[in-house]
């Protein structure tokens, strides 16, 4: 096992163990807590918690001081996934049934709300003020709140774009900077804050997280059309059925002929489109160079993320963050 894979596994174990205390399956009503834990227990990469812990260590902080926030970030991420699945009417997540599919929409909404409340309970109730100054805890709360607002704004743009035939690349990047990159940025910034980083160091960590988050979403869009469905854990081609304006779609519509654009738009947003039609549309999009274009832009953002770390000394923790950035473009799910 590589060093990064081993560290991610360790992070997963530590964060999961902490979350098990926060979202206790023995607490009543058990149905609520089972629903809230469902997606967490199904797996996940825990990249955002890892980013919190590693950013804290990079600036000389203690990993243990950042574990509550790392767990809180994962709770926040899971909250967004549960509600996102409801909005997209997705039936699969991480290879298992989505929460609303298993327990119904009302329970899924409440489970997501519970996790959102637990974010703040975890940060305020479990970060030791004897080890972490209250001012830093307040900064973390502000950072998490700002990221949550950005996520809501980005999700709304994502939904609005589904009803527009054409959007620009600038609009697409505005959307994913809020919907996806904001939480990666917050993860890195929070880790730096908890580790006692200087303001300039927190800014550079934020840039690292932001650019890595943009790259992550671009690769997510790429995998949504090219991955093995059994590995991806959710239906391939669902972005096309849902009418998502990913960078791949934005590029394809901009470079397609009138006939090609018509064929793409006939499938885009057609929730009952058969698999054959989805594949034909994917092949057409690929022939326009749109899939490779998105992958290329993802690599550019990974390089930007690495450049943001140039101000930090060359340490193992810095190398680990660089490896994390490389993992984003190498991942298969």
PDB file of C-alpha atoms in Angstrom, residues 77-309:
ATOM      1  CA  UNK A  77     -20.213  16.791   3.004  1.00  0.00           C
ATOM      2  CA  UNK A  78     -22.582  13.893   3.710  1.00  0.00           C
ATOM      3  CA  UNK A  79     -25.430  16.298   4.442  1.00  0.00           C
ATOM      4  CA  UNK A  80     -24.953  17.837   0.980  1.00  0.00           C
ATOM      5  CA  UNK A  81     -24.860  14.389  -0.654  1.00  0.00           C
ATOM      6  CA  UNK A  82     -28.138  13.283   0.940  1.00  0.00           C
ATOM      7  CA  UNK A  83     -29.956  16.422  -0.171  1.00  0.00           C
ATOM      8  CA  UNK A  84     -28.256  16.399  -3.579  1.00  0.00           C
ATOM      9  CA  UNK A  85     -29.464  12.846  -4.197  1.00  0.00           C
ATOM     10  CA  UNK A  86     -33.016  13.927  -3.371  1.00  0.00           C
ATOM     11  CA  UNK A  87     -32.846  16.835  -5.822  1.00  0.00           C
ATOM     12  CA  UNK A  88     -31.320  14.694  -8.587  1.00  0.00           C
ATOM     13  CA  UNK A  89     -33.595  11.720  -7.778  1.00  0.00           C
ATOM     14  CA  UNK A  90     -30.531   9.447  -7.770  1.00  0.00           C
ATOM     15  CA  UNK A  91     -31.070   5.893  -6.566  1.00  0.00           C
ATOM     16  CA  UNK A  92     -27.448   4.855  -5.995  1.00  0.00           C
ATOM     17  CA  UNK A  93     -24.577   6.364  -4.028  1.00  0.00           C
ATOM     18  CA  UNK A  94     -21.330   4.572  -3.178  1.00  0.00           C
ATOM     19  CA  UNK A  95     -22.735   1.348  -4.535  1.00  0.00           C
ATOM     20  CA  UNK A  96     -25.762   1.330  -2.228  1.00  0.00           C
ATOM     21  CA  UNK A  97     -29.268   2.775  -2.161  1.00  0.00           C
ATOM     22  CA  UNK A  98     -29.515   6.507  -1.522  1.00  0.00           C
ATOM     23  CA  UNK A  99     -31.091   7.572   1.764  1.00  0.00           C
ATOM     24  CA  UNK A 100     -34.337   8.821   0.219  1.00  0.00           C
ATOM     25  CA  UNK A 101     -34.669   5.602  -1.816  1.00  0.00           C
ATOM     26  CA  UNK A 102     -34.286   3.461   1.307  1.00  0.00           C
ATOM     27  CA  UNK A 103     -36.259   5.509   3.853  1.00  0.00           C
ATOM     28  CA  UNK A 104     -38.248   8.046   1.826  1.00  0.00           C
ATOM     29  CA  UNK A 105     -37.751  11.750   1.113  1.00  0.00           C
ATOM     30  CA  UNK A 106     -39.063  13.145   4.442  1.00  0.00           C
ATOM     31  CA  UNK A 107     -36.673  10.989   6.507  1.00  0.00           C
ATOM     32  CA  UNK A 108     -33.782  11.797   4.167  1.00  0.00           C
ATOM     33  CA  UNK A 109     -34.388  15.535   4.561  1.00  0.00           C
ATOM     34  CA  UNK A 110     -34.418  15.271   8.354  1.00  0.00           C
ATOM     35  CA  UNK A 111     -31.326  13.023   8.337  1.00  0.00           C
ATOM     36  CA  UNK A 112     -29.484  15.651   6.301  1.00  0.00           C
ATOM     37  CA  UNK A 113     -30.652  18.395   8.644  1.00  0.00           C
ATOM     38  CA  UNK A 114     -29.435  16.374  11.620  1.00  0.00           C
ATOM     39  CA  UNK A 115     -25.972  16.040  10.107  1.00  0.00           C
ATOM     40  CA  UNK A 116     -25.852  19.771   9.417  1.00  0.00           C
ATOM     41  CA  UNK A 117     -26.643  20.522  13.085  1.00  0.00           C
ATOM     42  CA  UNK A 118     -24.060  17.947  14.154  1.00  0.00           C
ATOM     43  CA  UNK A 119     -21.388  19.874  12.218  1.00  0.00           C
ATOM     44  CA  UNK A 120     -21.565  22.742  14.677  1.00  0.00           C
ATOM     45  CA  UNK A 121     -22.097  20.541  17.713  1.00  0.00           C
ATOM     46  CA  UNK A 122     -18.932  18.636  16.798  1.00  0.00           C
ATOM     47  CA  UNK A 123     -16.731  21.698  16.335  1.00  0.00           C
ATOM     48  CA  UNK A 124     -17.932  23.553  19.422  1.00  0.00           C
ATOM     49  CA  UNK A 125     -18.445  20.583  21.716  1.00  0.00           C
ATOM     50  CA  UNK A 126     -15.382  18.475  20.977  1.00  0.00           C
ATOM     51  CA  UNK A 127     -12.575  20.894  20.084  1.00  0.00           C
ATOM     52  CA  UNK A 128     -10.625  21.272  23.328  1.00  0.00           C
ATOM     53  CA  UNK A 129     -10.407  25.004  24.212  1.00  0.00           C
ATOM     54  CA  UNK A 130      -7.481  24.225  26.522  1.00  0.00           C
ATOM     55  CA  UNK A 131      -5.458  23.248  23.465  1.00  0.00           C
ATOM     56  CA  UNK A 132      -7.096  25.328  20.733  1.00  0.00           C
ATOM     57  CA  UNK A 133      -7.744  29.031  21.479  1.00  0.00           C
ATOM     58  CA  UNK A 134     -11.408  29.984  21.241  1.00  0.00           C
ATOM     59  CA  UNK A 135     -10.539  32.591  18.616  1.00  0.00           C
ATOM     60  CA  UNK A 136      -9.368  29.836  16.276  1.00  0.00           C
ATOM     61  CA  UNK A 137     -12.531  27.831  16.909  1.00  0.00           C
ATOM     62  CA  UNK A 138     -14.578  30.912  16.002  1.00  0.00           C
ATOM     63  CA  UNK A 139     -12.572  31.320  12.776  1.00  0.00           C
ATOM     64  CA  UNK A 140     -13.257  27.683  11.902  1.00  0.00           C
ATOM     65  CA  UNK A 141     -16.991  28.175  12.475  1.00  0.00           C
ATOM     66  CA  UNK A 142     -16.969  31.245  10.254  1.00  0.00           C
ATOM     67  CA  UNK A 143     -15.050  29.370   7.540  1.00  0.00           C
ATOM     68  CA  UNK A 144     -17.460  26.411   7.613  1.00  0.00           C
ATOM     69  CA  UNK A 145     -20.487  28.729   7.526  1.00  0.00           C
ATOM     70  CA  UNK A 146     -19.133  30.627   4.515  1.00  0.00           C
ATOM     71  CA  UNK A 147     -18.445  27.356   2.703  1.00  0.00           C
ATOM     72  CA  UNK A 148     -21.977  26.121   3.389  1.00  0.00           C
ATOM     73  CA  UNK A 149     -23.459  29.322   1.954  1.00  0.00           C
ATOM     74  CA  UNK A 150     -21.257  28.936  -1.128  1.00  0.00           C
ATOM     75  CA  UNK A 151     -22.369  25.313  -1.572  1.00  0.00           C
ATOM     76  CA  UNK A 152     -26.024  26.371  -1.509  1.00  0.00           C
ATOM     77  CA  UNK A 153     -25.333  29.084  -4.073  1.00  0.00           C
ATOM     78  CA  UNK A 154     -23.452  26.666  -6.316  1.00  0.00           C
ATOM     79  CA  UNK A 155     -26.165  24.015  -6.079  1.00  0.00           C
ATOM     80  CA  UNK A 156     -28.783  26.578  -7.072  1.00  0.00           C
ATOM     81  CA  UNK A 157     -26.732  27.626 -10.098  1.00  0.00           C
ATOM     82  CA  UNK A 158     -26.354  23.956 -11.039  1.00  0.00           C
ATOM     83  CA  UNK A 159     -30.139  23.534 -11.000  1.00  0.00           C
ATOM     84  CA  UNK A 160     -30.764  26.771 -12.898  1.00  0.00           C
ATOM     85  CA  UNK A 161     -28.275  25.810 -15.602  1.00  0.00           C
ATOM     86  CA  UNK A 162     -30.221  22.614 -16.330  1.00  0.00           C
ATOM     87  CA  UNK A 163     -32.987  24.799 -17.808  1.00  0.00           C
ATOM     88  CA  UNK A 164     -30.671  26.738 -20.101  1.00  0.00           C
ATOM     89  CA  UNK A 165     -29.492  25.428 -23.450  1.00  0.00           C
ATOM     90  CA  UNK A 166     -26.120  27.142 -23.388  1.00  0.00           C
ATOM     91  CA  UNK A 167     -23.937  28.370 -20.544  1.00  0.00           C
ATOM     92  CA  UNK A 168     -20.407  29.739 -20.769  1.00  0.00           C
ATOM     93  CA  UNK A 169     -17.248  28.205 -19.342  1.00  0.00           C
ATOM     94  CA  UNK A 170     -16.997  31.135 -16.940  1.00  0.00           C
ATOM     95  CA  UNK A 171     -20.474  30.385 -15.622  1.00  0.00           C
ATOM     96  CA  UNK A 172     -19.613  26.711 -15.225  1.00  0.00           C
ATOM     97  CA  UNK A 173     -16.459  27.488 -13.246  1.00  0.00           C
ATOM     98  CA  UNK A 174     -18.344  29.985 -11.097  1.00  0.00           C
ATOM     99  CA  UNK A 175     -20.772  27.203 -10.241  1.00  0.00           C
ATOM    100  CA  UNK A 176     -18.227  24.517  -9.308  1.00  0.00           C
ATOM    101  CA  UNK A 177     -16.063  26.952  -7.354  1.00  0.00           C
ATOM    102  CA  UNK A 178     -19.050  27.326  -5.054  1.00  0.00           C
ATOM    103  CA  UNK A 179     -20.633  23.882  -5.202  1.00  0.00           C
ATOM    104  CA  UNK A 180     -17.477  21.777  -4.896  1.00  0.00           C
ATOM    105  CA  UNK A 181     -14.279  23.775  -4.453  1.00  0.00           C
ATOM    106  CA  UNK A 182     -15.581  25.807  -1.498  1.00  0.00           C
ATOM    107  CA  UNK A 183     -15.558  22.799   0.846  1.00  0.00           C
ATOM    108  CA  UNK A 184     -12.088  21.689  -0.245  1.00  0.00           C
ATOM    109  CA  UNK A 185     -10.886  25.234   0.350  1.00  0.00           C
ATOM    110  CA  UNK A 186     -12.565  25.366   3.759  1.00  0.00           C
ATOM    111  CA  UNK A 187     -11.011  22.016   4.712  1.00  0.00           C
ATOM    112  CA  UNK A 188      -7.491  23.269   4.032  1.00  0.00           C
ATOM    113  CA  UNK A 189      -8.104  26.660   5.633  1.00  0.00           C
ATOM    114  CA  UNK A 190      -9.608  25.121   8.778  1.00  0.00           C
ATOM    115  CA  UNK A 191      -6.644  22.782   9.150  1.00  0.00           C
ATOM    116  CA  UNK A 192      -4.263  25.712   8.877  1.00  0.00           C
ATOM    117  CA  UNK A 193      -6.254  27.793  11.362  1.00  0.00           C
ATOM    118  CA  UNK A 194      -6.332  24.976  13.925  1.00  0.00           C
ATOM    119  CA  UNK A 195      -2.589  24.463  13.479  1.00  0.00           C
ATOM    120  CA  UNK A 196      -1.864  28.105  14.259  1.00  0.00           C
ATOM    121  CA  UNK A 197      -0.885  29.135  10.728  1.00  0.00           C
ATOM    122  CA  UNK A 198      -0.141  32.717   9.810  1.00  0.00           C
ATOM    123  CA  UNK A 199      -2.813  34.495   7.789  1.00  0.00           C
ATOM    124  CA  UNK A 200      -0.719  34.249   4.603  1.00  0.00           C
ATOM    125  CA  UNK A 201      -0.263  30.509   5.144  1.00  0.00           C
ATOM    126  CA  UNK A 202      -4.013  30.034   5.572  1.00  0.00           C
ATOM    127  CA  UNK A 203      -4.548  31.907   2.283  1.00  0.00           C
ATOM    128  CA  UNK A 204      -2.108  29.643   0.429  1.00  0.00           C
ATOM    129  CA  UNK A 205      -3.661  26.541   1.923  1.00  0.00           C
ATOM    130  CA  UNK A 206      -7.046  27.864   0.813  1.00  0.00           C
ATOM    131  CA  UNK A 207      -5.760  28.297  -2.731  1.00  0.00           C
ATOM    132  CA  UNK A 208      -4.431  24.752  -2.684  1.00  0.00           C
ATOM    133  CA  UNK A 209      -7.776  23.392  -1.555  1.00  0.00           C
ATOM    134  CA  UNK A 210      -9.718  25.553  -3.978  1.00  0.00           C
ATOM    135  CA  UNK A 211      -7.762  24.524  -7.074  1.00  0.00           C
ATOM    136  CA  UNK A 212      -7.752  20.883  -5.971  1.00  0.00           C
ATOM    137  CA  UNK A 213     -11.519  21.083  -5.521  1.00  0.00           C
ATOM    138  CA  UNK A 214     -12.044  22.444  -9.026  1.00  0.00           C
ATOM    139  CA  UNK A 215      -9.894  19.622 -10.402  1.00  0.00           C
ATOM    140  CA  UNK A 216     -11.881  17.111  -8.339  1.00  0.00           C
ATOM    141  CA  UNK A 217     -15.185  18.235  -9.884  1.00  0.00           C
ATOM    142  CA  UNK A 218     -13.756  18.173 -13.413  1.00  0.00           C
ATOM    143  CA  UNK A 219     -12.581  14.596 -12.887  1.00  0.00           C
ATOM    144  CA  UNK A 220     -15.954  13.752 -11.335  1.00  0.00           C
ATOM    145  CA  UNK A 221     -17.622  14.949 -14.541  1.00  0.00           C
ATOM    146  CA  UNK A 222     -15.085  12.971 -16.587  1.00  0.00           C
ATOM    147  CA  UNK A 223     -15.687   9.775 -14.602  1.00  0.00           C
ATOM    148  CA  UNK A 224     -19.427  10.285 -14.874  1.00  0.00           C
ATOM    149  CA  UNK A 225     -19.127   9.459 -18.568  1.00  0.00           C
ATOM    150  CA  UNK A 226     -16.120   7.146 -18.730  1.00  0.00           C
ATOM    151  CA  UNK A 227     -15.882   5.112 -15.499  1.00  0.00           C
ATOM    152  CA  UNK A 228     -16.795   1.505 -14.844  1.00  0.00           C
ATOM    153  CA  UNK A 229     -20.217   1.738 -13.189  1.00  0.00           C
ATOM    154  CA  UNK A 230     -19.403  -1.023 -10.690  1.00  0.00           C
ATOM    155  CA  UNK A 231     -16.323   0.948  -9.597  1.00  0.00           C
ATOM    156  CA  UNK A 232     -17.957   4.376  -9.699  1.00  0.00           C
ATOM    157  CA  UNK A 233     -20.798   3.246  -7.429  1.00  0.00           C
ATOM    158  CA  UNK A 234     -23.514   5.172  -9.279  1.00  0.00           C
ATOM    159  CA  UNK A 235     -24.997   5.059 -12.791  1.00  0.00           C
ATOM    160  CA  UNK A 236     -22.654   6.206 -15.577  1.00  0.00           C
ATOM    161  CA  UNK A 237     -24.322   8.787 -17.798  1.00  0.00           C
ATOM    162  CA  UNK A 238     -26.619  10.116 -15.075  1.00  0.00           C
ATOM    163  CA  UNK A 239     -25.292  13.655 -15.627  1.00  0.00           C
ATOM    164  CA  UNK A 240     -26.623  13.526 -19.195  1.00  0.00           C
ATOM    165  CA  UNK A 241     -30.019  12.192 -18.114  1.00  0.00           C
ATOM    166  CA  UNK A 242     -30.271  14.921 -15.477  1.00  0.00           C
ATOM    167  CA  UNK A 243     -29.283  17.637 -17.951  1.00  0.00           C
ATOM    168  CA  UNK A 244     -26.187  18.704 -15.991  1.00  0.00           C
ATOM    169  CA  UNK A 245     -24.164  21.435 -17.684  1.00  0.00           C
ATOM    170  CA  UNK A 246     -20.742  19.987 -16.951  1.00  0.00           C
ATOM    171  CA  UNK A 247     -17.656  21.425 -18.633  1.00  0.00           C
ATOM    172  CA  UNK A 248     -17.805  18.443 -20.989  1.00  0.00           C
ATOM    173  CA  UNK A 249     -21.331  19.411 -22.085  1.00  0.00           C
ATOM    174  CA  UNK A 250     -20.494  23.122 -22.226  1.00  0.00           C
ATOM    175  CA  UNK A 251     -17.520  22.417 -24.510  1.00  0.00           C
ATOM    176  CA  UNK A 252     -19.476  19.971 -26.690  1.00  0.00           C
ATOM    177  CA  UNK A 253     -22.369  22.367 -27.273  1.00  0.00           C
ATOM    178  CA  UNK A 254     -19.952  25.162 -28.118  1.00  0.00           C
ATOM    179  CA  UNK A 255     -18.069  23.066 -30.687  1.00  0.00           C
ATOM    180  CA  UNK A 256     -20.875  20.980 -32.180  1.00  0.00           C
ATOM    181  CA  UNK A 257     -22.471  21.553 -35.573  1.00  0.00           C
ATOM    182  CA  UNK A 258     -26.173  22.394 -35.633  1.00  0.00           C
ATOM    183  CA  UNK A 259     -27.076  18.741 -36.241  1.00  0.00           C
ATOM    184  CA  UNK A 260     -24.700  17.501 -33.546  1.00  0.00           C
ATOM    185  CA  UNK A 261     -26.014  20.049 -31.072  1.00  0.00           C
ATOM    186  CA  UNK A 262     -29.561  18.934 -31.806  1.00  0.00           C
ATOM    187  CA  UNK A 263     -28.660  15.294 -31.120  1.00  0.00           C
ATOM    188  CA  UNK A 264     -26.979  16.198 -27.822  1.00  0.00           C
ATOM    189  CA  UNK A 265     -29.912  18.314 -26.688  1.00  0.00           C
ATOM    190  CA  UNK A 266     -32.378  15.532 -27.534  1.00  0.00           C
ATOM    191  CA  UNK A 267     -30.674  13.329 -24.934  1.00  0.00           C
ATOM    192  CA  UNK A 268     -29.627  15.960 -22.408  1.00  0.00           C
ATOM    193  CA  UNK A 269     -32.159  16.071 -19.571  1.00  0.00           C
ATOM    194  CA  UNK A 270     -34.153  13.114 -20.962  1.00  0.00           C
ATOM    195  CA  UNK A 271     -34.532  11.010 -17.817  1.00  0.00           C
ATOM    196  CA  UNK A 272     -36.039   8.114 -19.780  1.00  0.00           C
ATOM    197  CA  UNK A 273     -33.272   8.017 -22.407  1.00  0.00           C
ATOM    198  CA  UNK A 274     -32.252   4.374 -23.022  1.00  0.00           C
ATOM    199  CA  UNK A 275     -28.678   3.288 -22.385  1.00  0.00           C
ATOM    200  CA  UNK A 276     -27.993   3.028 -26.123  1.00  0.00           C
ATOM    201  CA  UNK A 277     -28.963   6.637 -26.678  1.00  0.00           C
ATOM    202  CA  UNK A 278     -26.798   7.733 -23.737  1.00  0.00           C
ATOM    203  CA  UNK A 279     -23.841   5.847 -25.219  1.00  0.00           C
ATOM    204  CA  UNK A 280     -24.359   7.345 -28.690  1.00  0.00           C
ATOM    205  CA  UNK A 281     -24.446  10.835 -27.187  1.00  0.00           C
ATOM    206  CA  UNK A 282     -21.339  10.091 -25.126  1.00  0.00           C
ATOM    207  CA  UNK A 283     -19.521   8.887 -28.259  1.00  0.00           C
ATOM    208  CA  UNK A 284     -20.534  12.068 -30.088  1.00  0.00           C
ATOM    209  CA  UNK A 285     -19.322  14.248 -27.206  1.00  0.00           C
ATOM    210  CA  UNK A 286     -16.064  12.319 -27.123  1.00  0.00           C
ATOM    211  CA  UNK A 287     -15.580  12.822 -30.881  1.00  0.00           C
ATOM    212  CA  UNK A 288     -15.748  16.584 -30.296  1.00  0.00           C
ATOM    213  CA  UNK A 289     -12.783  16.356 -27.925  1.00  0.00           C
ATOM    214  CA  UNK A 290     -14.881  17.501 -24.977  1.00  0.00           C
ATOM    215  CA  UNK A 291     -14.026  14.663 -22.589  1.00  0.00           C
ATOM    216  CA  UNK A 292     -10.279  15.023 -23.132  1.00  0.00           C
ATOM    217  CA  UNK A 293     -10.636  18.808 -22.805  1.00  0.00           C
ATOM    218  CA  UNK A 294     -12.147  18.477 -19.315  1.00  0.00           C
ATOM    219  CA  UNK A 295      -9.387  16.069 -18.290  1.00  0.00           C
ATOM    220  CA  UNK A 296      -6.777  18.530 -19.564  1.00  0.00           C
ATOM    221  CA  UNK A 297      -8.299  21.396 -17.561  1.00  0.00           C
ATOM    222  CA  UNK A 298      -8.318  19.177 -14.466  1.00  0.00           C
ATOM    223  CA  UNK A 299      -4.575  18.594 -14.818  1.00  0.00           C
ATOM    224  CA  UNK A 300      -4.066  22.356 -15.120  1.00  0.00           C
ATOM    225  CA  UNK A 301      -5.870  22.946 -11.846  1.00  0.00           C
ATOM    226  CA  UNK A 302      -3.881  20.215 -10.108  1.00  0.00           C
ATOM    227  CA  UNK A 303      -0.696  22.033 -11.130  1.00  0.00           C
ATOM    228  CA  UNK A 304      -2.152  25.300  -9.808  1.00  0.00           C
ATOM    229  CA  UNK A 305      -2.883  23.611  -6.499  1.00  0.00           C
ATOM    230  CA  UNK A 306       0.717  22.400  -6.221  1.00  0.00           C
ATOM    231  CA  UNK A 307       2.039  25.882  -6.972  1.00  0.00           C
ATOM    232  CA  UNK A 308       0.068  27.244  -4.018  1.00  0.00           C
ATOM    233  CA  UNK A 309       2.206  25.076  -1.718  1.00  0.00           C
TER     234      UNK A 309
END
